[in-house]
Coordinates of C-alpha atoms in Angstrom, one line a residue:
X1 CA 0.0 0.0 0.0
X2 CA 1.5 3.4 -1.0
X3 CA 1.7 6.4 1.4
X4 CA -1.4 8.2 -0.1
X5 CA -3.6 5.0 0.2
X6 CA -2.4 4.5 3.8
X7 CA -3.4 8.1 4.7
X8 CA -6.9 7.4 3.3
X9 CA -7.4 4.5 5.6
X10 CA -6.8 6.6 8.7
X11 CA -9.7 8.2 10.7
X12 CA -10.1 11.9 10.0
X13 CA -8.8 14.5 12.5
X14 CA -11.4 16.3 14.5
X15 CA -12.1 19.5 12.6
X16 CA -10.1 22.6 13.4
X17 CA -10.5 25.8 11.2
X18 CA -6.8 26.5 10.8
X19 CA -5.6 29.8 9.3
X20 CA -4.2 29.4 5.8
X21 CA -0.5 28.9 5.3
X22 CA 0.0 32.0 3.2
X23 CA 3.7 32.6 3.6
X24 CA 5.9 35.0 1.7
X25 CA 9.4 33.6 1.2
X26 CA 12.4 35.9 0.6
X27 CA 15.6 34.2 -0.5
X28 CA 18.7 36.3 -0.3
X29 CA 22.0 35.9 -2.2
X30 CA 23.9 35.0 1.0
X31 CA 21.6 32.0 1.6
X32 CA 19.5 33.8 4.2
X33 CA 15.7 33.1 4.0
X34 CA 13.0 35.3 5.6
X35 CA 9.6 34.0 6.1
X36 CA 6.5 36.1 6.8
X37 CA 2.8 35.5 6.7
X38 CA 1.0 37.6 4.1
X39 CA -2.2 37.6 6.3
X40 CA -2.3 40.7 8.6
X41 CA -2.5 40.3 12.3
X42 CA -6.0 40.7 13.6
X43 CA -6.9 43.7 16.0
X44 CA -6.3 43.3 19.7
X45 CA -6.9 45.2 22.9
X46 CA -4.6 47.8 24.3
X47 CA -3.9 45.8 27.5
X48 CA -4.6 42.5 29.1
X49 CA -6.9 43.8 31.9
X50 CA -9.2 45.1 29.2
X51 CA -10.3 41.5 28.5
X52 CA -11.2 40.9 32.1
X53 CA -13.4 44.0 32.0
X54 CA -14.9 42.8 28.7
X55 CA -16.0 39.4 30.0
X56 CA -17.0 40.8 33.4
X57 CA -19.5 43.0 31.4
X58 CA -20.6 40.4 28.9
X59 CA -20.6 37.2 31.0
X60 CA -20.2 38.2 34.6
X61 CA -21.5 34.8 35.9
X62 CA -19.2 32.7 33.8
X63 CA -16.4 30.9 35.7
X64 CA -13.0 32.3 34.9
X65 CA -10.8 30.5 37.4
X66 CA -11.2 27.4 39.5
X67 CA -8.8 25.6 41.9
X68 CA -9.1 22.9 44.4
X69 CA -8.7 23.8 48.0
X70 CA -9.6 23.1 51.7
X71 CA -9.5 19.9 53.5
X72 CA -12.0 18.3 51.1
X73 CA -10.1 19.6 48.0
X74 CA -13.3 20.9 46.4
X75 CA -13.2 23.3 43.5
X76 CA -13.3 26.9 44.5
X77 CA -14.6 28.9 41.5
X78 CA -14.4 32.6 40.7
X79 CA -16.6 34.3 38.0
X80 CA -15.5 37.1 35.7
X81 CA -17.7 39.5 37.5
X82 CA -16.4 38.5 40.9
X83 CA -12.8 38.6 39.7
X84 CA -13.2 42.1 38.3
X85 CA -14.6 43.4 41.6
X86 CA -11.7 41.9 43.5
X87 CA -9.1 43.0 41.1
X88 CA -10.4 46.6 41.2
X89 CA -10.2 46.5 45.1
X90 CA -6.7 45.1 45.0
X91 CA -5.7 47.8 42.4
X92 CA -7.0 50.5 44.8
X93 CA -5.0 48.9 47.6
X94 CA -1.9 49.0 45.6
X95 CA -2.5 52.6 44.5
X96 CA -3.0 53.6 48.1
X97 CA 0.5 52.4 49.0
X98 CA 1.8 55.3 46.9
X99 CA 4.3 53.2 45.0
X100 CA 6.5 55.4 42.8
X101 CA 8.1 55.0 39.4
X102 CA 6.3 51.7 38.5
X103 CA 8.2 49.4 40.9
X104 CA 7.2 45.8 40.4
X105 CA 4.9 43.5 42.4
X106 CA 6.9 40.3 43.0
X107 CA 5.0 37.0 43.4
X108 CA 7.1 34.2 45.0
X109 CA 4.5 31.4 45.2
X110 CA 3.1 29.2 42.5
X111 CA -0.2 29.3 40.5
X112 CA -3.2 30.2 42.5
X113 CA -6.4 32.2 42.1
X114 CA -4.9 35.0 44.3
X115 CA -1.7 35.0 42.1
X116 CA -4.0 35.6 39.0
X117 CA -5.9 38.3 40.7
X118 CA -2.8 40.1 42.0
X119 CA -1.3 40.0 38.5
X120 CA -4.2 41.7 36.9
X121 CA -4.3 44.3 39.8
X122 CA -0.7 45.0 39.4
X123 CA -1.2 45.6 35.7
X124 CA -4.2 47.9 36.3
X125 CA -2.1 49.9 38.8
X126 CA 0.7 50.1 36.1
X127 CA 3.1 48.2 38.2
X128 CA 4.9 45.2 36.5
X129 CA 3.9 41.8 37.8
X130 CA 7.1 39.8 38.4
X131 CA 6.3 36.2 39.1
X132 CA 9.4 34.4 40.5
X133 CA 10.1 30.6 40.3
X134 CA 9.1 29.1 43.6
X135 CA 12.3 27.0 43.3
X136 CA 14.3 30.2 43.9
X137 CA 12.7 30.4 47.4
X138 CA 11.9 26.7 48.2
X139 CA 14.6 24.6 46.6
X140 CA 17.6 26.8 46.6
X141 CA 19.9 26.5 49.5
X142 CA 21.7 29.9 49.1
X143 CA 18.9 32.1 47.6
X144 CA 21.5 33.7 45.5
X145 CA 19.3 34.0 42.4
X146 CA 16.4 35.4 44.5
X147 CA 18.7 38.0 46.1
X148 CA 20.2 38.9 42.8
X149 CA 16.9 39.6 41.1
X150 CA 15.5 41.5 44.0
X151 CA 18.5 43.8 43.8
X152 CA 17.9 44.0 40.0
X153 CA 14.2 44.9 39.9
X154 CA 13.7 46.4 43.4
X155 CA 10.1 45.4 44.0
X156 CA 7.7 47.4 46.1
X157 CA 5.4 44.6 47.0
X158 CA 6.1 40.9 47.6
X159 CA 3.2 38.4 47.7
X160 CA 3.4 34.8 49.1
X161 CA 0.6 32.2 49.3
X162 CA 1.7 31.1 52.7
X163 CA 4.1 33.1 54.9
X164 CA 5.8 30.3 56.9
X165 CA 6.5 28.3 53.8
X166 CA 8.5 31.2 52.5
X167 CA 10.1 32.3 55.7
X168 CA 13.7 31.3 54.8
X169 CA 13.3 33.1 51.5
X170 CA 11.8 36.3 53.0
X171 CA 14.5 36.4 55.7
X172 CA 17.2 36.0 53.0
X173 CA 16.2 39.2 51.3
X174 CA 16.2 42.9 52.4
X175 CA 12.6 43.8 52.9
X176 CA 13.3 47.5 53.7
X177 CA 10.7 49.6 51.8
X178 CA 8.8 46.4 50.6
X179 CA 5.1 45.6 51.5
X180 CA 4.8 41.9 52.1
X181 CA 1.3 40.5 51.3
X182 CA 0.3 37.0 52.5
X183 CA -2.7 35.0 51.5
X184 CA -3.0 32.2 54.0
X185 CA -0.8 32.7 57.1
X186 CA 1.6 35.6 58.1
X187 CA 5.2 34.8 58.7
X188 CA 6.0 35.3 62.4
X189 CA 8.3 38.3 62.9
X190 CA 7.8 39.7 59.4
X191 CA 5.3 42.5 59.0
X192 CA 2.8 41.7 56.3
X193 CA -0.7 42.6 54.9
X194 CA -3.4 40.0 54.4
X195 CA -4.6 39.5 50.9
X196 CA -8.2 39.6 52.1
X197 CA -7.6 43.0 53.7
X198 CA -6.1 44.4 50.5
X199 CA -9.1 42.9 48.5
X200 CA -11.6 44.7 50.8
X201 CA -10.3 48.1 49.9
X202 CA -12.9 50.6 48.8
X203 CA -12.7 51.4 45.1
X204 CA -12.4 55.0 44.0
X205 CA -12.2 56.7 40.6
X206 CA -8.4 56.3 40.9
X207 CA -8.7 52.8 39.6
X208 CA -10.4 53.8 36.4
X209 CA -8.0 56.7 35.9
X210 CA -5.0 54.3 36.3
X211 CA -6.5 51.9 33.8
X212 CA -7.1 54.7 31.3
X213 CA -3.4 55.6 31.5
X214 CA -2.2 52.1 30.4
X215 CA -0.6 52.2 26.9
X216 CA 0.7 49.5 24.6
X217 CA 4.2 50.2 25.8
X218 CA 3.4 49.9 29.5
X219 CA 5.4 47.1 31.1
X220 CA 2.9 44.4 32.2
X221 CA 5.3 41.8 33.4
X222 CA 8.8 41.0 34.1
X223 CA 9.6 37.4 33.4
X224 CA 12.9 35.8 34.4
X225 CA 15.2 33.8 32.1
X226 CA 18.7 32.5 32.7
X227 CA 21.6 33.7 30.8
X228 CA 25.2 32.5 30.3
X229 CA 26.1 33.9 33.7
X230 CA 23.5 31.7 35.4
X231 CA 21.9 34.7 36.9
X232 CA 18.3 35.6 35.9
X233 CA 17.6 38.3 33.4
X234 CA 14.3 40.3 33.7
X235 CA 12.6 40.2 30.3
X236 CA 10.3 43.1 29.8
X237 CA 6.9 42.0 28.6
X238 CA 4.9 45.0 27.4
X239 CA 1.1 45.0 27.1
X240 CA 1.3 45.1 23.4
X241 CA 3.6 42.1 23.3
X242 CA 1.2 39.9 25.4
X243 CA -2.0 41.1 23.7
X244 CA -0.5 40.7 20.2
X245 CA 0.8 37.3 20.9
X246 CA -2.5 36.1 22.3
X247 CA -4.2 37.5 19.1
X248 CA -1.6 35.5 17.0
X249 CA -2.3 32.3 18.8
X250 CA -6.0 32.7 18.5
X251 CA -6.0 33.8 14.9
X252 CA -4.2 30.7 13.7
X253 CA -6.9 28.5 15.2
X254 CA -10.2 30.4 15.2
X255 CA -12.9 29.2 17.5
X256 CA -16.5 28.3 16.6
X257 CA -19.0 30.8 17.8
X258 CA -21.4 28.2 18.9
X259 CA -18.8 25.8 20.3
X260 CA -18.4 24.9 23.9
X261 CA -16.9 27.6 26.2
X262 CA -13.1 27.4 26.0
X263 CA -12.0 25.2 28.9
X264 CA -8.4 24.5 29.9
X265 CA -6.9 22.4 32.7
X266 CA -3.3 23.5 33.1
X267 CA -0.4 23.0 35.5
X268 CA 2.4 24.9 33.7
X269 CA 3.9 27.6 36.1
X270 CA 3.0 31.2 35.6
X271 CA 6.6 32.4 36.3
X272 CA 7.4 30.7 33.0
X273 CA 6.3 32.4 29.8
X274 CA 4.5 29.3 28.4
X275 CA 2.3 29.0 31.5
X276 CA 2.0 32.6 32.3
X277 CA 1.4 33.9 28.8
X278 CA 0.8 31.2 26.3
X279 CA -1.6 29.2 28.5
X280 CA -3.1 31.9 30.7
X281 CA -3.7 34.9 28.4
X282 CA -5.6 33.2 25.6
X283 CA -8.2 31.8 28.1
X284 CA -8.8 35.3 29.4
X285 CA -8.8 36.8 25.9
X286 CA -11.4 34.1 24.8
X287 CA -13.6 34.5 27.9
X288 CA -12.9 30.8 28.8
X289 CA -12.5 28.9 32.0
X290 CA -9.1 28.0 33.4
X291 CA -8.9 25.1 36.0
X292 CA -5.6 25.4 37.9
X293 CA -4.2 21.9 38.0
X294 CA -2.1 21.3 41.2
X295 CA -0.9 18.0 39.8
X296 CA 2.3 17.5 37.9
X297 CA 3.6 14.8 35.5
X298 CA 5.7 13.5 38.4
X299 CA 5.5 10.5 40.7
X300 CA 3.0 11.2 43.5
X301 CA 1.6 14.3 41.7
X302 CA 0.1 12.7 38.6
X303 CA -2.9 11.4 40.5
X304 CA -4.2 14.9 41.1
X305 CA -4.2 15.6 37.3
X306 CA -6.0 12.3 36.7
X307 CA -8.6 13.2 39.3
X308 CA -9.1 16.6 37.7
X309 CA -9.5 15.2 34.2
X310 CA -12.2 12.9 35.4
X311 CA -14.3 16.0 36.2
X312 CA -13.0 18.5 33.6
X313 CA -13.3 18.0 29.9
X314 CA -10.9 20.4 28.3
X315 CA -11.3 21.9 24.9
X316 CA -7.6 22.5 24.6
X317 CA -4.9 20.6 26.5
X318 CA -1.1 21.1 26.7
X319 CA 1.5 19.0 28.5
X320 CA 5.1 17.9 28.2
X321 CA 5.8 14.4 26.6
X322 CA 6.4 12.8 29.9
X323 CA 3.0 14.0 31.0
X324 CA 1.4 12.5 28.0
X325 CA 3.1 9.2 28.5
X326 CA 1.8 9.0 32.0
X327 CA -1.7 10.1 30.9
X328 CA -1.8 7.5 28.1
X329 CA -0.9 4.8 30.6
X330 CA -3.8 5.8 32.8
X331 CA -6.3 6.1 30.0
X332 CA -5.3 2.7 28.5
X333 CA -6.9 1.2 31.7
X334 CA -9.7 3.6 32.2
X335 CA -12.5 4.2 29.6
X336 CA -14.3 6.8 31.7
X337 CA -11.1 8.9 31.9
X338 CA -10.8 8.7 28.1
X339 CA -14.4 9.7 27.7
X340 CA -14.0 12.8 29.9
X341 CA -10.6 13.8 28.3
X342 CA -11.6 13.5 24.6
X343 CA -15.2 14.7 25.0
X344 CA -14.8 18.4 23.9
X345 CA -11.0 18.2 23.0
X346 CA -10.1 19.9 19.7
X347 CA -6.3 20.2 20.1
X348 CA -3.5 18.5 22.1
X349 CA -0.4 20.6 22.4
X350 CA 3.1 19.6 23.6
X351 CA 6.4 21.4 24.3
X352 CA 9.6 21.1 26.1
X353 CA 10.8 18.1 24.1
X354 CA 10.1 16.1 21.0
X355 CA 7.0 13.9 21.3
X356 CA 8.0 10.2 20.7
X357 CA 6.3 8.6 17.7
X358 CA 5.1 5.6 19.7
X359 CA 3.5 8.0 22.2
X360 CA 1.8 9.9 19.4
X361 CA 0.4 6.6 18.1
X362 CA -0.8 5.5 21.5
X363 CA -2.7 8.9 22.1
X364 CA -4.2 8.7 18.6
X365 CA -5.4 5.2 19.2
X366 CA -7.1 6.2 22.4
X367 CA -8.7 9.2 20.6
X368 CA -10.0 7.0 17.8
X369 CA -11.2 4.3 20.2
X370 CA -13.2 6.9 22.2
X371 CA -14.4 9.3 19.5
X372 CA -13.8 7.7 16.1
X373 CA -11.6 10.7 15.3
X374 CA -7.9 11.6 15.6
X375 CA -7.0 14.8 17.5
X376 CA -4.3 17.1 16.1
X377 CA -1.1 17.5 18.1
X378 CA 0.0 21.1 18.0
X379 CA 3.2 22.8 19.1
X380 CA 4.8 26.2 18.8
X381 CA 8.2 27.8 19.3
X382 CA 9.5 31.0 20.9
X383 CA 11.0 32.3 24.1
X384 CA 10.4 34.5 27.0
X385 CA 11.7 37.4 24.9
X386 CA 8.9 36.8 22.3
X387 CA 5.8 36.6 24.7
X388 CA 6.4 33.5 23.8
X389 CA 5.1 31.9 20.7
X390 CA 6.2 33.1 17.3
X391 CA 5.6 30.0 15.1
X392 CA 3.1 27.2 15.3
X393 CA 2.0 24.0 13.5
X394 CA -1.3 25.5 12.4
X395 CA -2.4 22.6 10.1
X396 CA -3.3 19.0 10.3
X397 CA 0.2 17.5 10.5
X398 CA 1.1 14.0 11.7
X399 CA 4.8 14.9 12.0
X400 CA 6.1 15.5 15.5
X401 CA 9.3 17.6 16.1
X402 CA 8.2 20.6 14.0
X403 CA 8.1 24.2 15.2
X404 CA 5.8 25.1 12.4
X405 CA 5.7 28.4 10.5
X406 CA 5.5 32.1 11.5
X407 CA 2.3 33.6 12.9
X408 CA 0.8 36.7 11.3
X409 CA 2.8 39.7 12.6
X410 CA 6.1 37.8 12.9
X411 CA 9.1 37.7 10.5
X412 CA 11.4 34.7 10.9
X413 CA 15.0 35.2 9.5
X414 CA 16.9 32.0 8.9
X415 CA 20.7 32.6 8.6
X416 CA 22.8 29.7 7.2
X417 CA 24.9 28.0 9.9
X418 CA 26.6 24.9 8.7
X419 CA 24.0 22.4 7.6
X420 CA 21.2 24.2 9.4
X421 CA 20.0 27.8 9.9
X422 CA 20.3 30.2 12.9
X423 CA 16.8 31.4 13.7
X424 CA 16.0 35.1 14.4
X425 CA 12.7 36.9 15.0
X426 CA 11.2 40.3 14.5
X427 CA 7.7 41.4 15.4
X428 CA 5.3 43.2 17.8
X429 CA 5.6 40.3 20.2
X430 CA 9.4 40.8 20.7
X431 CA 10.6 42.4 23.9
X432 CA 12.2 45.9 23.8
X433 CA 14.9 44.5 26.1
X434 CA 16.1 43.4 29.5
X435 CA 15.1 45.4 32.6
X436 CA 18.0 47.3 34.0
X437 CA 20.5 45.7 31.7
X438 CA 21.0 48.0 28.6
X439 CA 24.4 46.2 27.8
X440 CA 22.6 42.9 27.4
X441 CA 19.8 44.5 25.5
X442 CA 22.2 46.0 23.0
X443 CA 23.4 42.4 22.2
X444 CA 20.0 41.0 21.6
X445 CA 19.4 42.2 18.1
X446 CA 21.2 42.0 14.7
X447 CA 21.7 44.9 12.3
X448 CA 18.1 44.6 11.0
X449 CA 16.5 44.5 14.4
X450 CA 15.9 40.8 14.5
X451 CA 16.1 39.1 18.0
X452 CA 18.9 36.5 18.0
X453 CA 17.2 33.7 19.9
X454 CA 20.1 31.3 19.6
X455 CA 18.0 28.4 18.4
X456 CA 18.6 26.5 15.1
X457 CA 16.2 24.9 12.6
X458 CA 16.0 23.2 9.2
X459 CA 13.3 22.9 6.6
X460 CA 11.3 19.7 6.3
X461 CA 11.6 20.2 2.6
X462 CA 13.9 23.0 1.4
X463 CA 12.0 23.2 -1.9
X464 CA 8.7 23.6 -0.1
X465 CA 8.9 25.9 3.0
X466 CA 5.2 25.5 3.7
X467 CA 5.9 22.0 5.0
X468 CA 7.4 23.8 8.1
X469 CA 10.6 23.9 10.1
X470 CA 12.2 21.4 12.4
X471 CA 13.8 22.5 15.6
X472 CA 17.5 21.7 15.5
X473 CA 18.7 22.6 19.0
X474 CA 20.8 25.5 20.2
X475 CA 23.4 27.0 17.9
X476 CA 26.1 27.1 20.6
X477 CA 25.6 23.4 21.7
X478 CA 27.1 21.7 18.6
X479 CA 30.7 20.3 18.8
X480 CA 33.2 18.2 16.9
X481 CA 34.6 14.8 17.8
X482 CA 38.3 14.2 17.6
X483 CA 37.6 12.7 14.2
X484 CA 36.5 16.1 13.0
X485 CA 32.9 15.0 12.7
X486 CA 30.4 17.7 13.6
X487 CA 27.6 16.6 16.1
X488 CA 24.3 18.4 16.0
X489 CA 23.3 18.1 19.6
X490 CA 19.7 19.3 19.4
X491 CA 18.5 16.7 16.8
X492 CA 20.6 13.9 18.3
X493 CA 19.2 14.6 21.8
X494 CA 15.6 14.5 20.7
X495 CA 16.1 11.4 18.5
X496 CA 17.9 9.6 21.4
X497 CA 15.2 10.4 24.0
X498 CA 12.5 9.3 21.6
X499 CA 14.3 6.1 20.9
X500 CA 14.8 5.4 24.6
X501 CA 11.1 6.0 25.4
X502 CA 9.7 5.6 28.0
X503 CA 12.6 5.2 30.4
X504 CA 14.5 8.4 29.5
X505 CA 13.1 11.8 30.5
X506 CA 16.0 14.0 29.2
X507 CA 19.7 13.7 28.4
X508 CA 23.0 15.4 28.1
X509 CA 25.0 14.7 24.9
X510 CA 28.8 14.4 25.6
X511 CA 31.6 14.1 23.1
X512 CA 33.4 17.3 22.5
X513 CA 37.1 16.6 21.7
X514 CA 36.4 12.9 22.4
X515 CA 36.4 9.9 19.9
X516 CA 32.7 9.0 20.3
X517 CA 29.3 10.3 21.6
X518 CA 28.2 9.5 25.1
X519 CA 24.8 10.1 26.7
X520 CA 24.1 11.0 30.4
X521 CA 20.4 10.2 30.9
X522 CA 17.7 11.3 33.4
X523 CA 15.3 8.5 33.9
X524 CA 11.5 9.0 33.7
X525 CA 10.8 7.7 37.2
X526 CA 7.1 7.1 36.7
X527 CA 7.6 5.1 33.6
X528 CA 10.6 3.1 35.1
X529 CA 8.5 2.3 38.1
X530 CA 5.8 0.9 35.9
X531 CA 8.5 -1.2 34.0
X532 CA 9.9 -2.7 37.2
X533 CA 6.5 -3.2 38.9
X534 CA 7.3 -1.2 42.0
X535 CA 5.4 2.0 42.5
X536 CA 7.8 3.0 45.4
X537 CA 11.1 2.4 43.7
X538 CA 13.7 5.1 44.1
X539 CA 15.9 6.7 41.5
X540 CA 18.7 4.5 42.8
X541 CA 16.6 1.4 42.4
X542 CA 15.4 2.0 38.9
X543 CA 18.8 3.0 37.3
X544 CA 20.2 -0.3 38.4
X545 CA 17.3 -2.5 37.5
X546 CA 17.9 -4.9 34.6
X547 CA 14.6 -4.2 32.9
X548 CA 15.3 -0.4 32.8
X549 CA 18.8 -0.9 31.5
X550 CA 17.6 -3.4 29.0
X551 CA 14.9 -1.0 27.7
X552 CA 17.5 1.8 27.4
X553 CA 20.0 -0.4 25.7
X554 CA 17.5 -1.8 23.3
X555 CA 16.2 1.7 22.3
X556 CA 19.6 3.2 21.8
X557 CA 20.9 0.2 19.8
X558 CA 17.8 0.6 17.6
X559 CA 18.7 4.3 17.2
X560 CA 22.2 3.4 16.2
X561 CA 21.1 0.8 13.7
X562 CA 18.9 3.5 12.0
X563 CA 21.8 6.0 11.6
X564 CA 24.9 6.2 9.5
X565 CA 28.1 7.8 10.5
X566 CA 29.6 8.7 14.0
X567 CA 27.8 12.0 14.2
X568 CA 24.5 10.3 15.4
X569 CA 25.8 7.0 16.8
X570 CA 25.8 6.7 20.6
X571 CA 28.7 4.6 22.0
X572 CA 28.0 4.8 25.7
X573 CA 25.2 5.8 28.1
X574 CA 24.7 6.1 31.7
X575 CA 21.5 6.8 33.9
X576 CA 21.7 9.6 36.5
X577 CA 20.1 9.9 39.9
X578 CA 20.3 13.7 40.7
X579 CA 17.7 15.8 38.7
X580 CA 18.7 19.0 36.9
X581 CA 19.8 21.7 39.3
X582 CA 18.1 25.0 39.6
X583 CA 21.1 26.6 41.4
X584 CA 23.5 24.9 38.9
X585 CA 21.7 26.6 35.9
X586 CA 21.0 23.3 34.2
X587 CA 17.5 24.3 33.1
X588 CA 16.7 27.1 30.6
X589 CA 13.5 29.2 30.9
X590 CA 12.0 27.0 28.2
X591 CA 12.5 23.9 30.2
X592 CA 15.3 22.9 27.9
X593 CA 18.4 21.4 29.4
X594 CA 21.4 23.7 29.4
X595 CA 23.9 21.2 27.8
X596 CA 27.0 23.2 28.5
X597 CA 26.2 23.9 32.2
X598 CA 25.0 20.4 32.7
X599 CA 28.2 18.8 31.3
X600 CA 30.4 21.2 33.3
X601 CA 28.5 20.5 36.5
X602 CA 28.6 16.7 36.0
X603 CA 32.2 16.5 34.8
X604 CA 32.9 13.5 37.1
X605 CA 30.1 11.5 35.4
X606 CA 31.5 12.5 32.0
X607 CA 34.9 11.1 33.0
X608 CA 33.2 7.9 34.1
X609 CA 31.5 7.7 30.7
X610 CA 34.8 7.9 28.9
X611 CA 37.0 5.9 31.2
X612 CA 39.3 3.4 29.4
X613 CA 37.8 0.6 31.5
X614 CA 34.2 1.8 32.1
X615 CA 32.5 0.8 35.4
X616 CA 29.4 -1.2 35.7
X617 CA 27.1 1.9 35.6
X618 CA 28.2 2.6 32.0
X619 CA 26.2 0.9 29.3
X620 CA 28.5 0.1 26.4
X621 CA 26.7 0.1 23.1
X622 CA 29.4 0.1 20.4

C-alpha cells in the first residue's frame, strides 16, 4: 500500500479551522531566508486587563478561574464578575500604597487564584507583575538568584501564598521599603498585609484613571530567564507584546462561535512564559474557564491531574511528553477517563521536548477508540523574549518535532549556519529588552532589528517551506569529535530520547574533543516504576534495574542501527540519579536542558562515561 492510500485508511482529524499557510518567502544571495505570513495580524486590545473588563460586562456569571482547596479539596470557583470586583479593590489597595516609578509586584509562590488576581491588579495599577520561580525560594539553598533579582528589579510589593512556607526566602532578602502580602498565614516576625484585607479596599475613581493611562508600551510583566552567567535576566513584557501574541495564537486556530466555552486544565507555572502567557492569556482573551491543576507529570503528583481530568473535559490541553506518557498509561486502563478527556477536545499541544512517535500513536489510538476521530497534536516555538510563541504548526500535521511556520505579525529570518539555519525573530511580540541591563539588550538584536534567539532549525523540505521547520537545538551546543565529525546536539538529543522512550526523560550529549558520543540520561521515574513493577522504587533502584537498563540499551541500539556515521551514533550511556539543578543553571527558561552547564557540573560523570575501563554503571553500546 502506498503512502497516499495509507493516509486514506486513517480516521479523520477532529475539525479545526486553521488559518491558511500563506507565507511570503524571501531568499537572499547569501543564503538567508526570511519567512512572513501575508495575512495581517487581527486587531487586539490595548492591554490584558481590558479582556477581564470585557467578560465581566458580557458574561459576569461565567467561571474564569477554578482551583481545588480546603480539607476536602473541592473546586473553588471565581466568576468574571467577581474577579473584576476583587481586582479593582486590589488595584486600589496597591495605588493607596503610593508606589513610585512603576516598581514591580513580585509574586514568589506558584499558581493560585490569588496569584492571578494580583497579577491583573498590578497591571491595572501600572506596576509590572514579576512572578518568581518558587524554586528560587523553596529549593535553593543559598537564595543567590532570589537576592540577585530583587536587587535588579527592586520590587515594592512581595506576595506569598503562605508566609511560613517562604520564611527562609523572606529572611534572605532585604525587605526594607517592601510591603509583604500573605494569602493564608503571616510569617511570624515579618510585618505583612493580608490579601483579604487588600481585597476589601474601597474602590475610588483612581482605579479607572489608572487603567485609562495604560498604553501598549506599558510594562505588564517582568519574566525571568537564565543567561550564560547563570543569573536571571528580567525580560520586559509590554502590554502590546502579550496582547499581540494572544491574538496571534487565536488567529491561527479560530474558535467556533457556537462551540463549547473554551475550557483548559493546566499546571504549567506562571513564572514561565509558556504557563503565564501562552496558556493563561488566551483563556482570558477568549472568555474561557481555566482550571488550575495542582498536579504535575511526576510520581506522587500525577494522581491529582488524573482526578481533575475525570471532572474537567478540556477543549484544549497542553503538556510535556512525559505528562502525555503518564496520561496515556492511565487512559489505556480507564475508559471513563478517556471519555472525559476527549469529549470536547479539539487540540492537544506539547512542548519542552520532541513527542516520541510511539506515544503519538498511542494517544491517537485512544482518541479513535473513544471518539472515532484523531486529535491534532499542536506545538509552537519562541521564548520569554517573544511573549512567547512566534511560530506554530497550524495545520493537520502528523509529523512531530516541527516548530511550524511564523504567525501573522512575525518575521522569521533563517541565517545559514553549517548544515542548518540560525533562527532570528522580528515582530510586535518581541521584547524591547532586559530590565535594568542595557548592555545585554544591545546584544540581543542584529543589524536589521531581529532578535537573535540562539536556536537553530532546518526545513522539512527546502524546496517547499510550507511543510514547516524542524527544531535543531541551540546554535552554541554543537561540537566536533576528535575525528573532525560535527555533532548536531539538538537533533541527536531529541532522537535519542524518543528512541529510549519511555525510560528516559531527558539527556546530556557528551563528546566534545572525544572519539565518540556518550549520553548521560535522566530516567523517567514514573515510567521506570511501571516497568519494574514497583510504585515506590527510588531513582537509585530504577537506574540499576535490569529491565530499565535493557529497555534503554534496546532503544539506543535501535537508534544506532537506523543511523549512518559517527555524528549520530551513541557509543556509551549512563543513567543519573540527581535531577537537573536550579542553582546549577541546568534548566533554561523554556524547560530545555542547558547542555554546557550540565556537562560542566557533571564533569565527574562524563569522565566515568569515557573511562578506558568503564565501570558497571556505564552501558557500552558500540
